[in-house]
């Protein structure tokens, strides 16, 4: 008979907490938090090279002032409900297809590479086919473009440089770069770089993480910034933040007549007691 | 042997869904959503008078433009993650002690009334004692004050009027009003009204709801507004909203020297490989 | 110059809160909560027939015992963090493609109907084409099937009956029913009914709501049940709920050797101080 | 004129992202993620000793099988809404006074130590006074007790040992230990240890973090485990998880008569159309 739940992440046995098979006590003081993060999600210890690359990934999108929607949402939230975890949860919820979630790129690169492996064509030919198809189907290539950075996103460049130096860069990354170059040429936007989230996806794929895990890791990597912002808001902020009226266009003021409109909608004032 | 879980809210028996003992099919088309809400939370059907008052409570704080933090948080959230439920959850999280949660007032009024019943003093005397003690202990009286409304919050006044008309106003409400008057006199702020959330608490107490339930109902009553705002944002909004730079004081720009500061903090550049 | 924000849901003008153009004070005691919900989201007052159908929709999926993941998530959440809004937000987050979100069906029915209108074929022919294409592309038809109900989901049937009686059933619903019948015949699963969430989508489309709004309304309609469950958990539940060990298969216990595995991964114990 | 917002966490200047004054590019590959976390929240770089202690804290409560409510809530959530960030947010919301939030202990230890400094009594005398007062006011001492560990929580012991070794243990920690010992003697529960979350509070206070920041850091430190569990659930779990019926006591089945009860509540079937 099978159990309703199965799990191999951790277990509590007697008075021991076992994390992926290791005694939790040996991890405390035994390795860095990033190494334990790698262990928990990947299921095994990282090598020194893997950890250097992993730490670089976790440093890639640390914070982005009040130009990141999740940070702003978190600060509005705690201005009304001064509670750290409410702020953290709120910031998490602003991670999705438009920002910070590498999973779409991760999936795209994995599928592109699988195709390269099965088609038997060169990297260049595979890239060309993929770009042509995407354009024919009016699909965008994920992981490209940034409001600020043109041609090169320096954070992405730094990530790649570290991955290459540590021997954790492969044909997968090359294929994605070929697709990128061919795509921006085709649409005549040579300025459009591979952005940091796109590069995170490539590198995390190399490290063996699944697309969903990539989004989880990207989300976690932004939390120190969120903690700092929420702490700042709780200490120095304004209770019950609003959007100042001068920043909003509420349109022309209209004053509708409730009783008249209700009658016009078919409600009889004498028999309908306002409760229907 | 006792089960790990117990619940009496609903059950599924054969192909019937039973809601507090009633066949769900009989409720669909059988009564309004508010009546079902009353049933689910209170465990019994409302009388017509109770439902009129309950509907009035659920209409009391429908929406408040972009002057409610939860609405703004929800709009920032979906500008990055265009997902309705992420927006709703974000708005929920901005409900707390500073706004929209009647539970503190509900608890205060219930305790004040219990004291009146056990002390055997008059309503006036009880009110005086409670205010004197609160002032001595520098505690605030919950449910009072509003940024916009002075002396009277018209939404609170309307709620009370309906509760009185339906026979659902008692000494509990009178005691709270006496406490309010005595308190604002004592601190010489006669303009400070009982606000809408404070009055919601009094009326929901009269209807038999617990403090935690009051906060749940207040939260639910704001959801139609949140749905409308999120829908508006998804349709007409801007992807990846920010706080415009002109609204932020980032302080004086400082450029710190990472390598120098790291050395000063005790890190040896040659042996520490940047991974510690 | 355009404002950074635009909104027409509500505004605060002087000491008046205007909801879609109506003075909030006139709504309190002036109409039911459902009517205000319709007003906020649709932007106009409902007719009596529209409101009867809308109330039926809001009653369609009120609660589902401990067989709804969001309810269970909310109860686990408040067992550790006894806070009503944390529970509500948690329940919201368990609404998605697999359950309770009518938006996919709403989008599907709207697109199917638009195709019917542009193709100039009969309802039957359009249904046949759509089913054939879906099968060829191995896409599922949304809104079908239920673990409990075979052939007919009685809640869906009741909803349709009310919509028909109120004159709010059109060729859109007929087209979806034709698609349903043709599809279940084609895959030889005649037992598979249109489920309640599927029918909610059809009816809410008829009432003029957008797909995202449908999900918001479905989410709101489940909140009274969530409030009731969270209240029950806060009052009678167990602090810090777990999954009992007998319900979990943690696999075979392995005890890994941290020091040995770390050395094998390439870490030098004498120079790496456990911090890398 | 003051800006509506102020922030000193990060800024974007030209094409540079500055994190607490440091160029983000220098941090990528320049230090570990924990070091950047310390920097973002504390506002300055850690020393090697501080980072060793900080990493130990972040490893203290990594995961706890399916015995942690937030993990279970997250898995229920994604069984219905297969979305990583919904799972992470759900897990965050299950952190509160009953589990994982060190802030109450942090506040208690800070206040106790401030009292020691101002009273001019010995550590022992201060501890005695604080315990006596707490018992007289029937207040509990936060940070004590664990369902599994008796006398000593080995994770707490390990944390203290590392803090002592790194010179980051002071009279603050000693005072808390004196309070602990005196309290468990007074209530005759000598088995009750200082738990891991209590010890995290002491150590994070020593590192200069505020109580709210402690809760944020504890929350972040559990995220790798949550990511692992959500990933496992998305890959191997069951869609739409329930609580199996055999684990629930739904009480005795009652079938109430909706029409009769509604009439008894005062509703007239002929004039009220079921919509009130």
PDB file of C-alpha atoms in Angstrom, chain A residues 20-266:
ATOM      1  CA  UNK A  20      19.078  14.942   2.347  1.00  0.00           C
ATOM      2  CA  UNK A  21      20.708  12.271   4.465  1.00  0.00           C
ATOM      3  CA  UNK A  22      23.040  14.547   6.461  1.00  0.00           C
ATOM      4  CA  UNK A  23      22.689  15.333  10.146  1.00  0.00           C
ATOM      5  CA  UNK A  24      21.545  18.957  10.381  1.00  0.00           C
ATOM      6  CA  UNK A  25      23.979  19.522  13.245  1.00  0.00           C
ATOM      7  CA  UNK A  26      26.906  18.796  10.943  1.00  0.00           C
ATOM      8  CA  UNK A  27      25.717  21.448   8.491  1.00  0.00           C
ATOM      9  CA  UNK A  28      25.506  24.201  11.141  1.00  0.00           C
ATOM     10  CA  UNK A  29      29.008  25.647  11.020  1.00  0.00           C
ATOM     11  CA  UNK A  30      29.955  23.014   8.465  1.00  0.00           C
ATOM     12  CA  UNK A  31      29.206  24.891   5.266  1.00  0.00           C
ATOM     13  CA  UNK A  32      27.778  28.163   3.983  1.00  0.00           C
ATOM     14  CA  UNK A  33      24.063  28.802   3.581  1.00  0.00           C
ATOM     15  CA  UNK A  34      24.418  28.727  -0.213  1.00  0.00           C
ATOM     16  CA  UNK A  35      25.966  25.274  -0.020  1.00  0.00           C
ATOM     17  CA  UNK A  36      23.020  24.057   2.066  1.00  0.00           C
ATOM     18  CA  UNK A  37      20.641  25.647  -0.388  1.00  0.00           C
ATOM     19  CA  UNK A  38      22.328  23.747  -3.221  1.00  0.00           C
ATOM     20  CA  UNK A  39      22.158  20.567  -1.157  1.00  0.00           C
ATOM     21  CA  UNK A  40      18.478  20.909  -0.320  1.00  0.00           C
ATOM     22  CA  UNK A  41      17.330  21.645  -3.847  1.00  0.00           C
ATOM     23  CA  UNK A  42      19.772  19.539  -5.884  1.00  0.00           C
ATOM     24  CA  UNK A  43      19.991  16.693  -3.391  1.00  0.00           C
ATOM     25  CA  UNK A  44      23.788  16.564  -3.176  1.00  0.00           C
ATOM     26  CA  UNK A  45      26.727  18.687  -2.030  1.00  0.00           C
ATOM     27  CA  UNK A  46      28.179  21.175  -4.536  1.00  0.00           C
ATOM     28  CA  UNK A  47      31.779  21.089  -5.672  1.00  0.00           C
ATOM     29  CA  UNK A  48      33.791  24.253  -4.982  1.00  0.00           C
ATOM     30  CA  UNK A  49      33.416  25.315  -8.634  1.00  0.00           C
ATOM     31  CA  UNK A  50      29.673  24.725  -8.603  1.00  0.00           C
ATOM     32  CA  UNK A  51      29.300  26.708  -5.415  1.00  0.00           C
ATOM     33  CA  UNK A  52      31.269  29.655  -6.795  1.00  0.00           C
ATOM     34  CA  UNK A  53      28.947  29.784  -9.797  1.00  0.00           C
ATOM     35  CA  UNK A  54      25.863  29.245  -7.643  1.00  0.00           C
ATOM     36  CA  UNK A  55      26.849  32.081  -5.299  1.00  0.00           C
ATOM     37  CA  UNK A  56      27.355  34.321  -8.326  1.00  0.00           C
ATOM     38  CA  UNK A  57      23.845  33.490  -9.542  1.00  0.00           C
ATOM     39  CA  UNK A  58      22.383  34.272  -6.129  1.00  0.00           C
ATOM     40  CA  UNK A  59      24.125  37.655  -6.220  1.00  0.00           C
ATOM     41  CA  UNK A  60      22.960  38.584  -9.710  1.00  0.00           C
ATOM     42  CA  UNK A  61      19.655  40.339  -8.972  1.00  0.00           C
ATOM     43  CA  UNK A  62      20.030  41.348  -5.349  1.00  0.00           C
ATOM     44  CA  UNK A  63      18.015  44.562  -5.391  1.00  0.00           C
ATOM     45  CA  UNK A  64      16.732  47.222  -7.733  1.00  0.00           C
ATOM     46  CA  UNK A  65      15.682  50.253  -5.676  1.00  0.00           C
ATOM     47  CA  UNK A  66      11.996  51.197  -5.897  1.00  0.00           C
ATOM     48  CA  UNK A  67      12.000  50.130  -9.522  1.00  0.00           C
ATOM     49  CA  UNK A  68      10.947  46.560  -8.722  1.00  0.00           C
ATOM     50  CA  UNK A  69       7.181  46.074  -8.335  1.00  0.00           C
ATOM     51  CA  UNK A  70       7.466  43.435  -5.601  1.00  0.00           C
ATOM     52  CA  UNK A  71       9.514  45.709  -3.376  1.00  0.00           C
ATOM     53  CA  UNK A  72       6.983  48.490  -3.729  1.00  0.00           C
ATOM     54  CA  UNK A  73       4.063  46.118  -3.139  1.00  0.00           C
ATOM     55  CA  UNK A  74       5.764  44.863   0.022  1.00  0.00           C
ATOM     56  CA  UNK A  75       6.269  48.393   1.334  1.00  0.00           C
ATOM     57  CA  UNK A  76       2.630  49.353   0.688  1.00  0.00           C
ATOM     58  CA  UNK A  77       1.567  46.131   2.392  1.00  0.00           C
ATOM     59  CA  UNK A  78       3.527  46.646   5.596  1.00  0.00           C
ATOM     60  CA  UNK A  79       2.532  50.308   5.745  1.00  0.00           C
ATOM     61  CA  UNK A  80      -0.954  48.979   6.521  1.00  0.00           C
ATOM     62  CA  UNK A  81      -0.099  45.650   8.150  1.00  0.00           C
ATOM     63  CA  UNK A  82       3.269  46.110   9.897  1.00  0.00           C
ATOM     64  CA  UNK A  83       4.260  42.469   9.636  1.00  0.00           C
ATOM     65  CA  UNK A  84       7.488  41.151   8.097  1.00  0.00           C
ATOM     66  CA  UNK A  85       6.123  37.908   6.664  1.00  0.00           C
ATOM     67  CA  UNK A  86       3.157  39.671   5.055  1.00  0.00           C
ATOM     68  CA  UNK A  87       5.719  41.883   3.294  1.00  0.00           C
ATOM     69  CA  UNK A  88       7.850  38.932   2.162  1.00  0.00           C
ATOM     70  CA  UNK A  89       4.847  37.035   0.828  1.00  0.00           C
ATOM     71  CA  UNK A  90       3.642  40.094  -1.027  1.00  0.00           C
ATOM     72  CA  UNK A  91       7.028  40.527  -2.715  1.00  0.00           C
ATOM     73  CA  UNK A  92       7.062  36.848  -3.722  1.00  0.00           C
ATOM     74  CA  UNK A  93       3.732  37.277  -5.501  1.00  0.00           C
ATOM     75  CA  UNK A  94       5.124  39.932  -7.835  1.00  0.00           C
ATOM     76  CA  UNK A  95       7.463  37.428  -9.458  1.00  0.00           C
ATOM     77  CA  UNK A  96       6.165  36.080 -12.724  1.00  0.00           C
ATOM     78  CA  UNK A  97       6.407  35.909 -16.481  1.00  0.00           C
ATOM     79  CA  UNK A  98       7.242  39.604 -16.795  1.00  0.00           C
ATOM     80  CA  UNK A  99       9.996  39.716 -14.224  1.00  0.00           C
ATOM     81  CA  UNK A 100      12.417  37.658 -12.179  1.00  0.00           C
ATOM     82  CA  UNK A 101      11.169  34.186 -13.130  1.00  0.00           C
ATOM     83  CA  UNK A 102      13.855  32.384 -15.172  1.00  0.00           C
ATOM     84  CA  UNK A 103      11.691  29.338 -15.718  1.00  0.00           C
ATOM     85  CA  UNK A 104      10.394  30.254 -19.163  1.00  0.00           C
ATOM     86  CA  UNK A 105      13.950  30.789 -20.422  1.00  0.00           C
ATOM     87  CA  UNK A 106      15.094  27.638 -18.650  1.00  0.00           C
ATOM     88  CA  UNK A 107      12.446  25.619 -20.422  1.00  0.00           C
ATOM     89  CA  UNK A 108      13.239  27.257 -23.748  1.00  0.00           C
ATOM     90  CA  UNK A 109      16.968  26.596 -23.540  1.00  0.00           C
ATOM     91  CA  UNK A 110      16.446  22.997 -22.415  1.00  0.00           C
ATOM     92  CA  UNK A 111      14.066  22.335 -25.307  1.00  0.00           C
ATOM     93  CA  UNK A 112      16.311  24.075 -27.817  1.00  0.00           C
ATOM     94  CA  UNK A 113      19.263  22.008 -26.708  1.00  0.00           C
ATOM     95  CA  UNK A 114      17.279  18.773 -26.779  1.00  0.00           C
ATOM     96  CA  UNK A 115      16.353  19.623 -30.334  1.00  0.00           C
ATOM     97  CA  UNK A 116      19.963  20.252 -31.245  1.00  0.00           C
ATOM     98  CA  UNK A 117      20.882  16.882 -29.843  1.00  0.00           C
ATOM     99  CA  UNK A 118      18.141  15.019 -31.700  1.00  0.00           C
ATOM    100  CA  UNK A 119      18.271  16.911 -35.023  1.00  0.00           C
ATOM    101  CA  UNK A 120      21.937  16.314 -35.679  1.00  0.00           C
ATOM    102  CA  UNK A 121      22.366  19.770 -37.181  1.00  0.00           C
ATOM    103  CA  UNK A 122      25.055  22.275 -36.191  1.00  0.00           C
ATOM    104  CA  UNK A 123      24.498  24.773 -33.379  1.00  0.00           C
ATOM    105  CA  UNK A 124      24.172  27.526 -35.989  1.00  0.00           C
ATOM    106  CA  UNK A 125      21.623  25.632 -38.058  1.00  0.00           C
ATOM    107  CA  UNK A 126      19.574  24.725 -35.008  1.00  0.00           C
ATOM    108  CA  UNK A 127      19.586  28.353 -33.878  1.00  0.00           C
ATOM    109  CA  UNK A 128      18.459  29.486 -37.306  1.00  0.00           C
ATOM    110  CA  UNK A 129      15.593  27.002 -37.415  1.00  0.00           C
ATOM    111  CA  UNK A 130      14.413  27.933 -33.945  1.00  0.00           C
ATOM    112  CA  UNK A 131      14.475  31.659 -34.660  1.00  0.00           C
ATOM    113  CA  UNK A 132      12.697  31.237 -37.986  1.00  0.00           C
ATOM    114  CA  UNK A 133       9.958  29.187 -36.390  1.00  0.00           C
ATOM    115  CA  UNK A 134       9.543  31.577 -33.508  1.00  0.00           C
ATOM    116  CA  UNK A 135       9.183  34.486 -35.894  1.00  0.00           C
ATOM    117  CA  UNK A 136       6.717  32.594 -38.099  1.00  0.00           C
ATOM    118  CA  UNK A 137       4.617  31.825 -35.033  1.00  0.00           C
ATOM    119  CA  UNK A 138       5.098  35.320 -33.634  1.00  0.00           C
ATOM    120  CA  UNK A 139       6.562  33.923 -30.435  1.00  0.00           C
ATOM    121  CA  UNK A 140       9.108  35.939 -28.516  1.00  0.00           C
ATOM    122  CA  UNK A 141      12.443  34.520 -27.364  1.00  0.00           C
ATOM    123  CA  UNK A 142      12.497  34.641 -23.547  1.00  0.00           C
ATOM    124  CA  UNK A 143      15.300  36.186 -21.478  1.00  0.00           C
ATOM    125  CA  UNK A 144      16.113  39.091 -23.758  1.00  0.00           C
ATOM    126  CA  UNK A 145      15.942  42.865 -23.300  1.00  0.00           C
ATOM    127  CA  UNK A 146      16.267  45.276 -20.402  1.00  0.00           C
ATOM    128  CA  UNK A 147      14.913  48.792 -19.847  1.00  0.00           C
ATOM    129  CA  UNK A 148      18.347  50.078 -18.815  1.00  0.00           C
ATOM    130  CA  UNK A 149      21.053  47.981 -20.435  1.00  0.00           C
ATOM    131  CA  UNK A 150      21.794  48.067 -24.170  1.00  0.00           C
ATOM    132  CA  UNK A 151      23.811  45.418 -26.036  1.00  0.00           C
ATOM    133  CA  UNK A 152      25.199  43.997 -22.810  1.00  0.00           C
ATOM    134  CA  UNK A 153      23.647  43.498 -19.395  1.00  0.00           C
ATOM    135  CA  UNK A 154      26.830  43.698 -17.309  1.00  0.00           C
ATOM    136  CA  UNK A 155      25.412  41.415 -14.632  1.00  0.00           C
ATOM    137  CA  UNK A 156      24.720  38.764 -17.239  1.00  0.00           C
ATOM    138  CA  UNK A 157      28.211  39.216 -18.666  1.00  0.00           C
ATOM    139  CA  UNK A 158      29.760  38.778 -15.225  1.00  0.00           C
ATOM    140  CA  UNK A 159      27.743  35.613 -14.601  1.00  0.00           C
ATOM    141  CA  UNK A 160      28.832  34.089 -17.880  1.00  0.00           C
ATOM    142  CA  UNK A 161      32.454  34.995 -17.229  1.00  0.00           C
ATOM    143  CA  UNK A 162      32.377  33.190 -13.881  1.00  0.00           C
ATOM    144  CA  UNK A 163      30.631  30.149 -15.335  1.00  0.00           C
ATOM    145  CA  UNK A 164      33.229  29.929 -18.101  1.00  0.00           C
ATOM    146  CA  UNK A 165      36.104  30.334 -15.641  1.00  0.00           C
ATOM    147  CA  UNK A 166      34.724  27.507 -13.507  1.00  0.00           C
ATOM    148  CA  UNK A 167      34.190  25.175 -16.450  1.00  0.00           C
ATOM    149  CA  UNK A 168      30.430  25.349 -16.160  1.00  0.00           C
ATOM    150  CA  UNK A 169      29.598  26.712 -19.576  1.00  0.00           C
ATOM    151  CA  UNK A 170      28.645  24.369 -22.404  1.00  0.00           C
ATOM    152  CA  UNK A 171      27.102  24.173 -25.852  1.00  0.00           C
ATOM    153  CA  UNK A 172      23.772  24.899 -24.200  1.00  0.00           C
ATOM    154  CA  UNK A 173      24.881  28.449 -23.453  1.00  0.00           C
ATOM    155  CA  UNK A 174      26.446  28.822 -26.868  1.00  0.00           C
ATOM    156  CA  UNK A 175      23.248  27.745 -28.551  1.00  0.00           C
ATOM    157  CA  UNK A 176      21.245  30.310 -26.569  1.00  0.00           C
ATOM    158  CA  UNK A 177      23.743  33.024 -27.524  1.00  0.00           C
ATOM    159  CA  UNK A 178      23.480  32.056 -31.174  1.00  0.00           C
ATOM    160  CA  UNK A 179      19.698  32.188 -30.972  1.00  0.00           C
ATOM    161  CA  UNK A 180      19.943  35.583 -29.294  1.00  0.00           C
ATOM    162  CA  UNK A 181      22.234  37.046 -31.938  1.00  0.00           C
ATOM    163  CA  UNK A 182      20.246  35.666 -34.839  1.00  0.00           C
ATOM    164  CA  UNK A 183      16.982  36.871 -33.326  1.00  0.00           C
ATOM    165  CA  UNK A 184      18.056  40.455 -32.636  1.00  0.00           C
ATOM    166  CA  UNK A 185      19.519  40.653 -36.129  1.00  0.00           C
ATOM    167  CA  UNK A 186      16.298  39.355 -37.639  1.00  0.00           C
ATOM    168  CA  UNK A 187      14.160  41.917 -35.831  1.00  0.00           C
ATOM    169  CA  UNK A 188      16.818  44.588 -36.284  1.00  0.00           C
ATOM    170  CA  UNK A 189      17.194  45.327 -32.591  1.00  0.00           C
ATOM    171  CA  UNK A 190      20.937  44.720 -32.154  1.00  0.00           C
ATOM    172  CA  UNK A 191      20.846  46.600 -28.833  1.00  0.00           C
ATOM    173  CA  UNK A 192      18.720  43.998 -27.106  1.00  0.00           C
ATOM    174  CA  UNK A 193      20.943  42.028 -24.706  1.00  0.00           C
ATOM    175  CA  UNK A 194      20.529  38.726 -22.941  1.00  0.00           C
ATOM    176  CA  UNK A 195      19.357  39.979 -19.562  1.00  0.00           C
ATOM    177  CA  UNK A 196      20.400  38.822 -16.094  1.00  0.00           C
ATOM    178  CA  UNK A 197      17.371  36.601 -15.599  1.00  0.00           C
ATOM    179  CA  UNK A 198      17.955  34.967 -18.970  1.00  0.00           C
ATOM    180  CA  UNK A 199      21.587  34.274 -18.083  1.00  0.00           C
ATOM    181  CA  UNK A 200      20.579  32.950 -14.658  1.00  0.00           C
ATOM    182  CA  UNK A 201      18.438  30.395 -16.455  1.00  0.00           C
ATOM    183  CA  UNK A 202      21.324  29.220 -18.644  1.00  0.00           C
ATOM    184  CA  UNK A 203      23.702  28.887 -15.710  1.00  0.00           C
ATOM    185  CA  UNK A 204      21.184  27.220 -13.395  1.00  0.00           C
ATOM    186  CA  UNK A 205      20.391  24.733 -16.145  1.00  0.00           C
ATOM    187  CA  UNK A 206      24.104  23.937 -16.321  1.00  0.00           C
ATOM    188  CA  UNK A 207      24.039  23.352 -12.567  1.00  0.00           C
ATOM    189  CA  UNK A 208      21.186  20.884 -12.988  1.00  0.00           C
ATOM    190  CA  UNK A 209      18.183  22.798 -11.668  1.00  0.00           C
ATOM    191  CA  UNK A 210      14.676  22.426 -13.076  1.00  0.00           C
ATOM    192  CA  UNK A 211      12.806  25.468 -14.449  1.00  0.00           C
ATOM    193  CA  UNK A 212      10.488  25.695 -11.433  1.00  0.00           C
ATOM    194  CA  UNK A 213      13.487  25.504  -9.091  1.00  0.00           C
ATOM    195  CA  UNK A 214      15.101  28.382 -11.000  1.00  0.00           C
ATOM    196  CA  UNK A 215      12.166  30.621 -10.196  1.00  0.00           C
ATOM    197  CA  UNK A 216      12.315  29.554  -6.564  1.00  0.00           C
ATOM    198  CA  UNK A 217      16.026  30.346  -6.368  1.00  0.00           C
ATOM    199  CA  UNK A 218      15.621  33.711  -8.106  1.00  0.00           C
ATOM    200  CA  UNK A 219      12.833  34.545  -5.678  1.00  0.00           C
ATOM    201  CA  UNK A 220      14.989  33.612  -2.695  1.00  0.00           C
ATOM    202  CA  UNK A 221      17.917  35.631  -3.993  1.00  0.00           C
ATOM    203  CA  UNK A 222      15.810  38.798  -3.881  1.00  0.00           C
ATOM    204  CA  UNK A 223      14.650  38.272  -0.301  1.00  0.00           C
ATOM    205  CA  UNK A 224      17.578  39.991   1.473  1.00  0.00           C
ATOM    206  CA  UNK A 225      16.680  43.145  -0.424  1.00  0.00           C
ATOM    207  CA  UNK A 226      13.027  42.760   0.473  1.00  0.00           C
ATOM    208  CA  UNK A 227      13.905  42.245   4.156  1.00  0.00           C
ATOM    209  CA  UNK A 228      15.982  45.424   4.036  1.00  0.00           C
ATOM    210  CA  UNK A 229      13.193  47.422   2.386  1.00  0.00           C
ATOM    211  CA  UNK A 230      10.495  46.136   4.719  1.00  0.00           C
ATOM    212  CA  UNK A 231      12.696  46.872   7.721  1.00  0.00           C
ATOM    213  CA  UNK A 232      13.301  50.384   6.396  1.00  0.00           C
ATOM    214  CA  UNK A 233       9.586  50.899   5.840  1.00  0.00           C
ATOM    215  CA  UNK A 234       8.660  49.617   9.316  1.00  0.00           C
ATOM    216  CA  UNK A 235      11.231  51.954  10.871  1.00  0.00           C
ATOM    217  CA  UNK A 236      11.008  55.101   8.744  1.00  0.00           C
ATOM    218  CA  UNK A 237       7.971  54.742   6.507  1.00  0.00           C
ATOM    219  CA  UNK A 238       4.513  56.274   6.531  1.00  0.00           C
ATOM    220  CA  UNK A 239       1.545  54.412   7.952  1.00  0.00           C
ATOM    221  CA  UNK A 240      -1.155  53.653   5.378  1.00  0.00           C
ATOM    222  CA  UNK A 241       0.655  54.693   2.218  1.00  0.00           C
ATOM    223  CA  UNK A 242      -1.418  55.957  -0.707  1.00  0.00           C
ATOM    224  CA  UNK A 243      -0.782  56.980  -4.287  1.00  0.00           C
ATOM    225  CA  UNK A 244      -0.730  60.784  -4.049  1.00  0.00           C
ATOM    226  CA  UNK A 245      -3.717  62.271  -5.889  1.00  0.00           C
ATOM    227  CA  UNK A 246      -1.492  64.234  -8.264  1.00  0.00           C
ATOM    228  CA  UNK A 247      -0.183  60.965  -9.724  1.00  0.00           C
ATOM    229  CA  UNK A 248      -3.648  59.647 -10.600  1.00  0.00           C
ATOM    230  CA  UNK A 249      -6.078  60.513 -13.354  1.00  0.00           C
ATOM    231  CA  UNK A 250      -9.478  59.538 -11.959  1.00  0.00           C
ATOM    232  CA  UNK A 251     -11.219  60.791 -15.109  1.00  0.00           C
ATOM    233  CA  UNK A 252     -14.001  63.323 -15.150  1.00  0.00           C
ATOM    234  CA  UNK A 253     -16.095  63.304 -11.993  1.00  0.00           C
ATOM    235  CA  UNK A 254     -19.557  61.918 -12.553  1.00  0.00           C
ATOM    236  CA  UNK A 255     -22.292  61.829  -9.928  1.00  0.00           C
ATOM    237  CA  UNK A 256     -24.832  59.207 -10.779  1.00  0.00           C
ATOM    238  CA  UNK A 257     -28.310  59.106  -9.225  1.00  0.00           C
ATOM    239  CA  UNK A 258     -28.590  55.774  -7.420  1.00  0.00           C
ATOM    240  CA  UNK A 259     -32.382  55.787  -6.965  1.00  0.00           C
ATOM    241  CA  UNK A 260     -33.059  56.778 -10.563  1.00  0.00           C
ATOM    242  CA  UNK A 261     -30.584  54.324 -12.073  1.00  0.00           C
ATOM    243  CA  UNK A 262     -31.883  51.549  -9.892  1.00  0.00           C
ATOM    244  CA  UNK A 263     -35.440  52.215 -11.026  1.00  0.00           C
ATOM    245  CA  UNK A 264     -34.218  52.308 -14.632  1.00  0.00           C
ATOM    246  CA  UNK A 265     -32.572  48.908 -14.131  1.00  0.00           C
ATOM    247  CA  UNK A 266     -35.964  47.465 -13.259  1.00  0.00           C
TER     248      UNK A 266
END
